XYZ file of C-alpha atoms in Angstrom:
379
model
C 120.782 87.074 161.139
C 120.669 86.969 164.728
C 118.413 89.202 166.734
C 119.984 91.353 169.456
C 119.628 89.978 172.916
C 117.297 92.884 173.689
C 114.508 91.330 171.627
C 115.054 87.696 172.429
C 112.235 85.753 174.063
C 112.718 85.187 177.642
C 111.092 82.514 179.876
C 109.236 83.953 182.865
C 109.548 81.786 185.752
C 106.435 80.831 187.758
C 106.198 82.300 191.294
C 106.166 78.778 192.728
C 109.150 77.814 190.760
C 107.038 75.603 188.384
C 106.397 76.040 184.685
C 102.809 76.616 183.497
C 102.899 73.528 181.346
C 104.142 71.527 184.209
C 101.383 72.496 186.374
C 98.362 72.095 184.173
C 99.807 69.605 181.668
C 99.579 69.878 177.923
C 96.587 72.167 176.682
C 93.931 70.259 174.617
C 91.159 71.673 172.656
C 87.620 71.156 174.176
C 85.929 68.064 172.869
C 82.607 66.540 173.060
C 80.749 65.583 176.288
C 81.847 62.192 177.691
C 79.356 59.562 178.583
C 79.898 60.532 182.211
C 78.529 64.063 181.517
C 75.487 62.671 179.530
C 74.706 60.429 182.574
C 74.717 63.391 184.992
C 72.272 65.396 182.720
C 69.900 62.461 182.441
C 70.053 61.936 186.139
C 69.284 65.590 186.937
C 66.343 65.546 184.490
C 64.924 62.343 186.088
C 65.195 63.836 189.477
C 63.247 66.962 188.386
C 60.587 64.767 186.688
C 60.378 62.586 189.896
C 59.876 65.708 192.209
C 57.308 67.173 189.773
C 55.444 63.813 189.585
C 55.507 63.443 193.291
C 54.098 66.988 193.813
C 51.240 66.284 191.200
C 50.401 62.945 192.903
C 50.395 64.623 196.346
C 48.126 67.453 195.156
C 45.804 64.927 193.494
C 45.540 62.849 196.598
C 44.856 65.898 198.746
C 41.956 67.036 196.575
C 40.582 63.579 196.593
C 41.037 63.282 200.363
C 38.805 66.285 200.903
C 36.100 64.775 198.847
C 36.863 66.246 195.329
C 36.488 63.987 192.426
C 37.217 64.307 188.680
C 34.498 66.354 187.102
C 32.455 65.245 184.131
C 33.070 67.689 181.220
C 29.619 69.094 180.388
C 31.197 70.657 177.291
C 32.268 67.307 175.755
C 29.088 65.713 176.825
C 26.983 68.380 175.117
C 29.107 68.032 171.882
C 28.448 64.290 171.913
C 24.722 64.827 172.408
C 24.515 67.524 169.786
C 26.278 65.322 167.226
C 23.875 62.363 168.080
C 20.819 64.268 166.924
C 22.209 64.914 163.420
C 20.421 63.027 160.638
C 18.588 60.909 163.166
C 14.825 60.927 162.819
C 14.314 58.857 166.001
C 16.060 61.386 168.360
C 14.196 63.666 170.751
C 16.226 66.708 171.745
C 15.474 67.839 175.251
C 15.808 71.718 175.184
C 15.789 74.253 177.942
C 17.457 75.506 181.063
C 18.548 73.664 184.309
C 14.850 72.890 185.026
C 15.017 70.537 181.950
C 18.502 69.178 182.715
C 17.729 68.545 186.365
C 14.096 67.177 185.827
C 13.929 65.053 182.711
C 15.974 61.867 182.838
C 16.634 60.615 179.326
C 16.987 56.963 180.537
C 13.563 56.982 182.044
C 11.982 58.560 178.958
C 13.637 55.949 176.862
C 12.175 53.149 179.016
C 8.627 54.413 178.519
C 9.103 55.249 174.749
C 11.691 52.771 173.546
C 11.336 53.708 169.912
C 12.909 57.171 170.511
C 16.407 58.201 171.742
C 16.345 61.243 174.099
C 19.369 63.624 173.929
C 19.891 66.097 176.660
C 20.748 69.564 175.097
C 19.504 71.675 177.976
C 22.062 74.030 179.631
C 21.913 75.416 183.130
C 21.580 79.310 183.064
C 20.427 79.230 179.473
C 17.120 79.752 177.609
C 15.327 77.168 175.551
C 14.657 79.242 172.555
C 18.260 79.912 171.290
C 18.669 76.176 171.044
C 15.314 75.724 169.464
C 16.281 78.322 166.807
C 19.588 76.585 166.270
C 17.984 73.180 165.589
C 15.343 74.816 163.240
C 18.136 76.259 161.152
C 20.127 73.010 161.047
C 19.170 70.994 157.930
C 20.813 67.871 159.500
C 18.287 67.928 162.379
C 15.285 65.603 161.500
C 14.055 64.649 164.854
C 11.619 65.952 167.558
C 12.145 68.558 170.206
C 10.737 68.492 173.805
C 11.187 72.224 174.694
C 10.710 74.039 177.945
C 7.931 76.621 177.939
C 8.648 79.665 180.140
C 7.048 83.068 179.660
C 10.281 84.842 180.704
C 11.960 83.278 177.648
C 9.155 84.061 175.262
C 9.049 87.742 176.040
C 12.788 88.158 176.191
C 14.702 90.346 173.713
C 15.252 89.106 170.222
C 17.905 88.825 168.828
C 18.967 86.941 171.920
C 21.182 88.844 174.513
C 24.174 87.571 176.140
C 22.243 85.759 178.924
C 19.853 83.884 176.522
C 22.733 83.128 174.127
C 24.826 81.376 176.790
C 25.030 78.227 174.849
C 26.929 79.947 171.966
C 30.216 78.959 173.582
C 29.026 75.317 173.610
C 27.908 75.567 170.021
C 31.184 77.079 169.022
C 33.115 74.120 170.434
C 30.630 71.668 168.683
C 31.113 73.476 165.381
C 34.784 73.947 165.514
C 37.164 72.036 163.308
C 40.374 70.550 164.768
C 42.872 73.295 165.466
C 45.370 74.262 168.053
C 42.714 76.028 170.219
C 40.276 73.173 169.846
C 42.915 70.493 170.838
C 43.876 72.589 173.932
C 40.343 72.972 175.012
C 39.633 69.327 174.338
C 42.863 68.171 176.270
C 42.002 70.094 179.466
C 38.291 69.140 179.405
C 39.250 65.478 178.970
C 41.878 65.647 181.639
C 39.268 67.146 184.001
C 37.233 63.989 183.694
C 40.207 61.994 185.019
C 41.896 64.389 187.486
C 40.433 65.936 190.661
C 43.257 68.450 190.666
C 42.445 69.741 187.166
C 38.707 69.756 187.895
C 39.298 71.868 191.007
C 41.485 74.448 189.422
C 39.031 77.205 190.277
C 38.397 76.141 193.931
C 40.110 77.093 197.123
C 41.676 74.128 198.864
C 41.361 75.585 202.413
C 37.779 76.473 201.930
C 36.926 73.013 200.520
C 38.746 71.252 203.449
C 36.751 73.334 205.908
C 33.494 72.682 204.088
C 34.225 68.923 204.106
C 35.060 68.834 207.779
C 31.966 70.813 208.627
C 29.848 68.515 206.584
C 31.283 65.315 207.953
C 30.656 66.765 211.540
C 27.116 67.520 210.708
C 26.413 64.169 209.109
C 28.188 62.078 211.783
C 25.928 59.323 212.912
C 23.661 59.213 209.833
C 23.930 58.160 206.195
C 23.253 61.152 204.062
C 22.492 60.944 200.342
C 25.159 62.692 198.274
C 24.350 65.840 196.373
C 23.424 65.012 192.865
C 23.098 61.260 193.442
C 19.925 59.495 193.418
C 19.253 56.745 196.130
C 18.105 54.530 193.430
C 21.105 55.194 191.271
C 18.973 56.702 188.355
C 21.556 59.470 187.591
C 23.743 58.822 184.553
C 26.522 61.180 183.512
C 26.329 59.816 179.996
C 22.937 61.457 179.578
C 23.805 64.806 181.146
C 20.885 64.393 183.549
C 21.842 65.863 186.877
C 19.714 65.070 189.874
C 19.502 67.583 192.714
C 19.211 66.513 196.340
C 17.290 69.651 197.260
C 15.721 68.127 200.423
C 19.171 68.418 202.093
C 20.303 71.684 200.590
C 19.390 75.369 201.274
C 18.902 77.051 197.959
C 17.046 80.083 199.302
C 19.612 82.610 197.806
C 18.974 81.277 194.264
C 15.154 81.346 194.880
C 15.320 84.945 196.025
C 17.213 85.777 192.771
C 14.774 84.018 190.598
C 11.915 86.042 192.231
C 13.826 89.302 191.534
C 14.297 88.331 187.738
C 10.658 87.329 187.237
C 8.595 89.739 185.212
C 11.067 90.936 182.782
C 9.862 91.814 179.413
C 11.612 93.133 176.181
C 11.284 96.814 175.576
C 11.356 96.054 171.785
C 11.026 92.865 169.704
C 10.694 89.726 171.595
C 11.137 86.041 170.685
C 7.501 84.772 170.731
C 6.475 85.727 167.194
C 9.436 83.664 165.816
C 8.589 80.444 167.561
C 5.950 79.173 165.034
C 8.402 79.670 162.059
C 11.009 77.632 163.991
C 8.457 74.884 164.682
C 7.438 74.873 161.084
C 11.011 74.537 159.863
C 11.414 71.390 162.035
C 8.092 70.002 160.877
C 9.124 70.371 157.137
C 11.950 67.983 157.764
C 9.581 65.313 159.389
C 9.884 66.213 163.002
C 7.819 68.215 165.568
C 8.150 70.376 168.729
C 6.235 69.790 171.961
C 6.495 72.387 174.823
C 6.346 71.493 178.449
C 5.662 73.907 181.219
C 7.511 72.531 184.310
C 6.467 72.714 187.939
C 6.940 75.799 189.928
C 6.079 76.304 193.561
C 5.803 78.702 196.452
C 6.462 82.329 196.205
C 7.947 81.883 192.792
C 4.798 80.596 191.437
C 2.822 83.516 192.806
C 5.256 85.959 191.502
C 5.172 84.392 187.942
C 1.274 84.303 188.106
C 1.298 88.127 188.764
C 4.075 88.968 186.313
C 2.661 87.012 183.322
C -1.141 87.212 183.328
C -1.073 86.526 179.583
C 0.518 83.049 179.937
C -2.660 81.181 179.112
C -3.159 83.459 176.086
C 0.264 82.635 174.810
C -0.375 78.894 175.340
C -3.691 79.312 173.328
C -1.890 81.122 170.563
C 0.526 78.309 170.135
C -2.387 75.871 170.253
C -3.983 77.694 167.391
C -0.919 76.862 165.280
C -1.355 73.274 166.222
C 1.679 73.567 168.614
C 1.246 71.387 171.668
C 1.960 72.706 175.076
C 1.686 70.328 178.122
C 1.006 72.526 181.243
C 1.795 70.720 184.471
C -0.921 72.782 186.274
C -3.498 71.258 183.877
C -2.323 67.708 184.130
C -3.656 65.569 187.030
C -0.603 63.335 187.142
C 1.847 66.376 187.077
C 0.303 69.073 189.193
C 1.061 67.120 192.478
C 4.777 67.748 192.115
C 6.406 70.448 194.392
C 9.799 72.141 194.005
C 11.702 72.529 197.302
C 13.451 75.558 196.007
C 10.557 76.989 193.873
C 11.893 76.035 190.412
C 13.617 72.496 190.611
C 12.307 69.111 191.532
C 14.269 66.924 194.052
C 16.017 64.019 192.405
C 13.440 61.539 193.715
C 10.568 63.436 192.257
C 12.316 64.131 188.982
C 12.465 60.460 188.267
C 8.736 60.070 188.879
C 7.935 63.196 186.953
C 9.951 61.983 183.954
C 7.934 58.647 183.955
C 4.581 60.589 184.285
C 5.501 62.900 181.476
C 6.630 60.065 179.154
C 3.338 58.223 179.716
C 1.543 61.413 178.592
C 3.674 61.750 175.452
C 3.120 57.978 174.753
C -0.554 57.879 175.314
C -1.250 60.902 173.197
C 1.068 59.738 170.452
C 3.048 62.942 170.409
C 6.443 61.241 169.618
C 5.122 57.961 168.157
C 3.193 59.196 165.118
C 5.137 60.506 162.135
C 4.125 63.904 161.041
C 4.257 64.560 157.346
C 4.570 68.018 155.807
C 1.067 67.648 154.376
C -0.251 67.392 157.964
C 0.588 70.995 158.487
C -1.557 72.024 155.449
C -4.591 69.989 156.905
C -4.145 71.744 160.291
C-alpha cells in the first residue's frame, strides 16, 4: 500500500545547497582516546608538576638565602631518647626544663663517666617532676635520673596542670602505635629536618629577611659566633643538647617574665610529698635519682631567695630520705658560674659546668655504684 504524498518523507535542502552528510561526512560513534590524546594529557600533567616543583625549589632556596635551615625535630629526637632508656640499667635520664637541656651536655658527661649513657629528656617550658613521675611509673625504666631541683616545681599544683604537663604531647607521640595520625605527624616532622621551607612554616618571610639584613649589617667586619653553636663545636643535635650564645643575645624580656612567675605556690596539694615515692619506685628497680640545683644569677636569684625561704628545709627533707641534692651554691666548683640572663648558662660555660658536675658525680660514686633494694632498708 502506498502512502499518500502528503505523508511522504521529503529531503530538506541545506541553506548552502549541501547535504548534512556531505558537509560532516558519515557519523561515527565516539570511540576511545587515541594515543595523541593520551600524550597531551601526560604533557599537561608534566608541565603542572614542573611548575609546582620549580615553585617549591625557589621557595626552598629563598628561605635558605635568608639564613633559614632545616630544623631538627625535637619531637622525633625526644622519642628516640625516651625509647633508649627502656630496659637499660646503664642509662641516666636528664630530666628538667630548658635549664637542663641548655646546660648539661650528654657527650661531656659521657666522657667523664664512660660507663653510663646520658639521655636528654628535658623539655623547654616544662617541669622536671611530670617526667620523673612518668619514669617512676614505667616498669621498663631501670636506670638513673639526674633531675632538676627547683622550688617552684616542688610547690606547684598536683595533679600537674597544663603548664607542668607540657610534655604530655611528647609522651603521646612516643606511646602512639602506627596509625594515620602518627604517620602524618612523623612525615612532617621528618620533612622539617630536611627542608627549610617546611621548618619555617610558622615564620614570616619578610620579617626574617629584614632580621637577616639587620644582623648582617650589625656584624659586618667581625666574625660572630652563631646562636646555638659552640665555638668548640661541642653542640650535638643527636643528644638534644642546645647551647645558648647568651653573651650576644638580649634575653631581658624572658628574664623579666621569670621574675614575675617566681614565688608561685599551689593553693591546695603540691607535688613535693609525692617525690620520695617516685624515687623509691625507681630504686626498687635498681636505679636511683640525684637532684641538681642549677645556677641562678642577678635579680632572679634575689627574687627566688625571698620567694622560697624554705628551700634549704626542702633539701634537708629530701636528704633525710637519703635522696641526694647537689646545690650549686654549696659546691666550690659550681658556684662560680654566672647566668647572663639570670637562668641559663652561656654555651661556653655550659660545657665547663657539665664537666665539673660530672666529676662530682664520679668522685662521689653517685652513678657508679649499684644500689640494691636492700640498701633502702639500711638507710
